[in-house]
Amino acid sequence: MDLNEAFAQMYEQNDFSPPSFAITTPTLLTEARRDCPEDCQIVEFLTVANYSYFKQLWETDRKAYRQKKQEILDSILDVVEKHYSTSK
């Protein structure tokens, strides 16, 4: 699947299996004030999402909203653990 197909799947169908995402560590990119302890880093996972879909979920069923966001995070973490974990 190419990136355009992956984004369409996530944005148009709200299907994050498998997810396409980027990982960044902003605390490694700046000396600015941090929101974490000095010897730690912040890791961010970034992906595409349909704002209208999530806004509607938030307004109508907050449990479903939280479940969908957890489902996406779990899917991303599964990929990270499978392909990037050093504890194999």
PDB file of C-alpha atoms in Angstrom:
ATOM      1  CA  MET A   1       0.000   0.000   0.000  1.00  0.00           C
ATOM      2  CA  ASP A   2       1.390   3.401  -0.898  1.00  0.00           C
ATOM      3  CA  LEU A   3       1.187   6.441   1.365  1.00  0.00           C
ATOM      4  CA  ASN A   4      -1.765   7.984  -0.486  1.00  0.00           C
ATOM      5  CA  GLU A   5      -3.749   4.750  -0.123  1.00  0.00           C
ATOM      6  CA  ALA A   6      -2.832   4.486   3.561  1.00  0.00           C
ATOM      7  CA  PHE A   7      -3.910   8.073   4.226  1.00  0.00           C
ATOM      8  CA  ALA A   8      -7.195   7.555   2.336  1.00  0.00           C
ATOM      9  CA  GLN A   9      -7.866   4.394   4.349  1.00  0.00           C
ATOM     10  CA  MET A  10      -7.308   6.245   7.623  1.00  0.00           C
ATOM     11  CA  TYR A  11      -8.921   9.577   6.675  1.00  0.00           C
ATOM     12  CA  GLU A  12     -11.889   8.422   4.601  1.00  0.00           C
ATOM     13  CA  GLN A  13     -12.641   5.026   6.158  1.00  0.00           C
ATOM     14  CA  ASN A  14     -11.338   5.667   9.697  1.00  0.00           C
ATOM     15  CA  ASP A  15      -9.459   2.389   9.361  1.00  0.00           C
ATOM     16  CA  PHE A  16      -6.066   2.427  11.072  1.00  0.00           C
ATOM     17  CA  SER A  17      -5.134  -1.199  10.418  1.00  0.00           C
ATOM     18  CA  PRO A  18      -2.359  -1.095   9.543  1.00  0.00           C
ATOM     19  CA  PRO A  19      -1.561   2.462  10.594  1.00  0.00           C
ATOM     20  CA  SER A  20       0.765   4.816   8.789  1.00  0.00           C
ATOM     21  CA  PHE A  21       2.514   7.207  11.145  1.00  0.00           C
ATOM     22  CA  ALA A  22       5.616   9.215  11.908  1.00  0.00           C
ATOM     23  CA  ILE A  23       7.605   9.194  15.129  1.00  0.00           C
ATOM     24  CA  THR A  24       9.308  12.302  16.442  1.00  0.00           C
ATOM     25  CA  THR A  25      11.187  13.215  19.594  1.00  0.00           C
ATOM     26  CA  PRO A  26      10.805  16.987  19.884  1.00  0.00           C
ATOM     27  CA  THR A  27      12.903  17.159  23.053  1.00  0.00           C
ATOM     28  CA  LEU A  28      15.930  16.099  20.982  1.00  0.00           C
ATOM     29  CA  LEU A  29      15.389  18.981  18.561  1.00  0.00           C
ATOM     30  CA  THR A  30      15.501  21.933  20.922  1.00  0.00           C
ATOM     31  CA  GLU A  31      16.987  23.231  24.115  1.00  0.00           C
ATOM     32  CA  ALA A  32      13.679  24.908  25.016  1.00  0.00           C
ATOM     33  CA  ARG A  33      11.820  24.222  28.266  1.00  0.00           C
ATOM     34  CA  ARG A  34      10.767  20.590  28.591  1.00  0.00           C
ATOM     35  CA  ASP A  35       7.664  18.904  29.954  1.00  0.00           C
ATOM     36  CA  CYS A  36       9.603  15.845  31.043  1.00  0.00           C
ATOM     37  CA  PRO A  37      12.520  15.095  33.372  1.00  0.00           C
ATOM     38  CA  GLU A  38      15.943  16.144  32.121  1.00  0.00           C
ATOM     39  CA  ASP A  39      17.123  12.565  31.535  1.00  0.00           C
ATOM     40  CA  CYS A  40      13.982  11.565  29.547  1.00  0.00           C
ATOM     41  CA  GLN A  41      12.541  12.303  26.129  1.00  0.00           C
ATOM     42  CA  ILE A  42       9.055  12.943  24.748  1.00  0.00           C
ATOM     43  CA  VAL A  43       8.080  10.630  21.903  1.00  0.00           C
ATOM     44  CA  GLU A  44       5.196  11.668  19.626  1.00  0.00           C
ATOM     45  CA  PHE A  45       3.325   9.507  17.145  1.00  0.00           C
ATOM     46  CA  LEU A  46       1.752  11.483  14.298  1.00  0.00           C
ATOM     47  CA  THR A  47      -0.861  10.210  11.874  1.00  0.00           C
ATOM     48  CA  VAL A  48      -3.644  11.514   9.674  1.00  0.00           C
ATOM     49  CA  ALA A  49      -7.183  11.597  11.061  1.00  0.00           C
ATOM     50  CA  ASN A  50     -10.531  12.980   9.965  1.00  0.00           C
ATOM     51  CA  TYR A  51     -11.370  15.842  12.329  1.00  0.00           C
ATOM     52  CA  SER A  52     -15.105  15.721  11.541  1.00  0.00           C
ATOM     53  CA  TYR A  53     -15.286  12.009  12.358  1.00  0.00           C
ATOM     54  CA  PHE A  54     -13.581  12.440  15.733  1.00  0.00           C
ATOM     55  CA  LYS A  55     -15.535  15.606  16.549  1.00  0.00           C
ATOM     56  CA  GLN A  56     -18.794  13.764  15.887  1.00  0.00           C
ATOM     57  CA  LEU A  57     -17.654  10.839  18.060  1.00  0.00           C
ATOM     58  CA  TRP A  58     -16.675  13.247  20.857  1.00  0.00           C
ATOM     59  CA  GLU A  59     -20.040  14.996  20.730  1.00  0.00           C
ATOM     60  CA  THR A  60     -22.193  11.851  20.542  1.00  0.00           C
ATOM     61  CA  ASP A  61     -20.314   9.058  22.324  1.00  0.00           C
ATOM     62  CA  ARG A  62     -17.244   9.930  24.356  1.00  0.00           C
ATOM     63  CA  LYS A  63     -16.683   6.298  25.279  1.00  0.00           C
ATOM     64  CA  ALA A  64     -16.530   5.373  21.569  1.00  0.00           C
ATOM     65  CA  TYR A  65     -14.218   8.354  20.997  1.00  0.00           C
ATOM     66  CA  ARG A  66     -11.806   7.185  23.686  1.00  0.00           C
ATOM     67  CA  GLN A  67     -12.020   3.582  22.462  1.00  0.00           C
ATOM     68  CA  LYS A  68     -11.204   4.573  18.872  1.00  0.00           C
ATOM     69  CA  LYS A  69      -8.223   6.660  19.972  1.00  0.00           C
ATOM     70  CA  GLN A  70      -6.988   3.785  22.166  1.00  0.00           C
ATOM     71  CA  GLU A  71      -7.446   1.375  19.237  1.00  0.00           C
ATOM     72  CA  ILE A  72      -5.275   3.622  17.054  1.00  0.00           C
ATOM     73  CA  LEU A  73      -2.586   3.945  19.734  1.00  0.00           C
ATOM     74  CA  ASP A  74      -2.570   0.176  20.301  1.00  0.00           C
ATOM     75  CA  SER A  75      -2.221  -0.399  16.559  1.00  0.00           C
ATOM     76  CA  ILE A  76       0.716   2.017  16.359  1.00  0.00           C
ATOM     77  CA  LEU A  77       2.388   0.481  19.410  1.00  0.00           C
ATOM     78  CA  ASP A  78       2.006  -3.011  17.911  1.00  0.00           C
ATOM     79  CA  VAL A  79       3.954  -1.846  14.839  1.00  0.00           C
ATOM     80  CA  VAL A  80       6.610  -0.133  16.966  1.00  0.00           C
ATOM     81  CA  GLU A  81       7.047  -3.182  19.204  1.00  0.00           C
ATOM     82  CA  LYS A  82       7.205  -5.551  16.226  1.00  0.00           C
ATOM     83  CA  HIS A  83       9.621  -3.552  14.069  1.00  0.00           C
ATOM     84  CA  TYR A  84      11.526  -1.192  16.369  1.00  0.00           C
ATOM     85  CA  SER A  85      11.804  -2.842  19.757  1.00  0.00           C
ATOM     86  CA  THR A  86      15.322  -3.668  20.924  1.00  0.00           C
ATOM     87  CA  SER A  87      14.118  -6.102  23.583  1.00  0.00           C
ATOM     88  CA  LYS A  88      13.692  -9.035  21.178  1.00  0.00           C
TER      89      LYS A  88
END
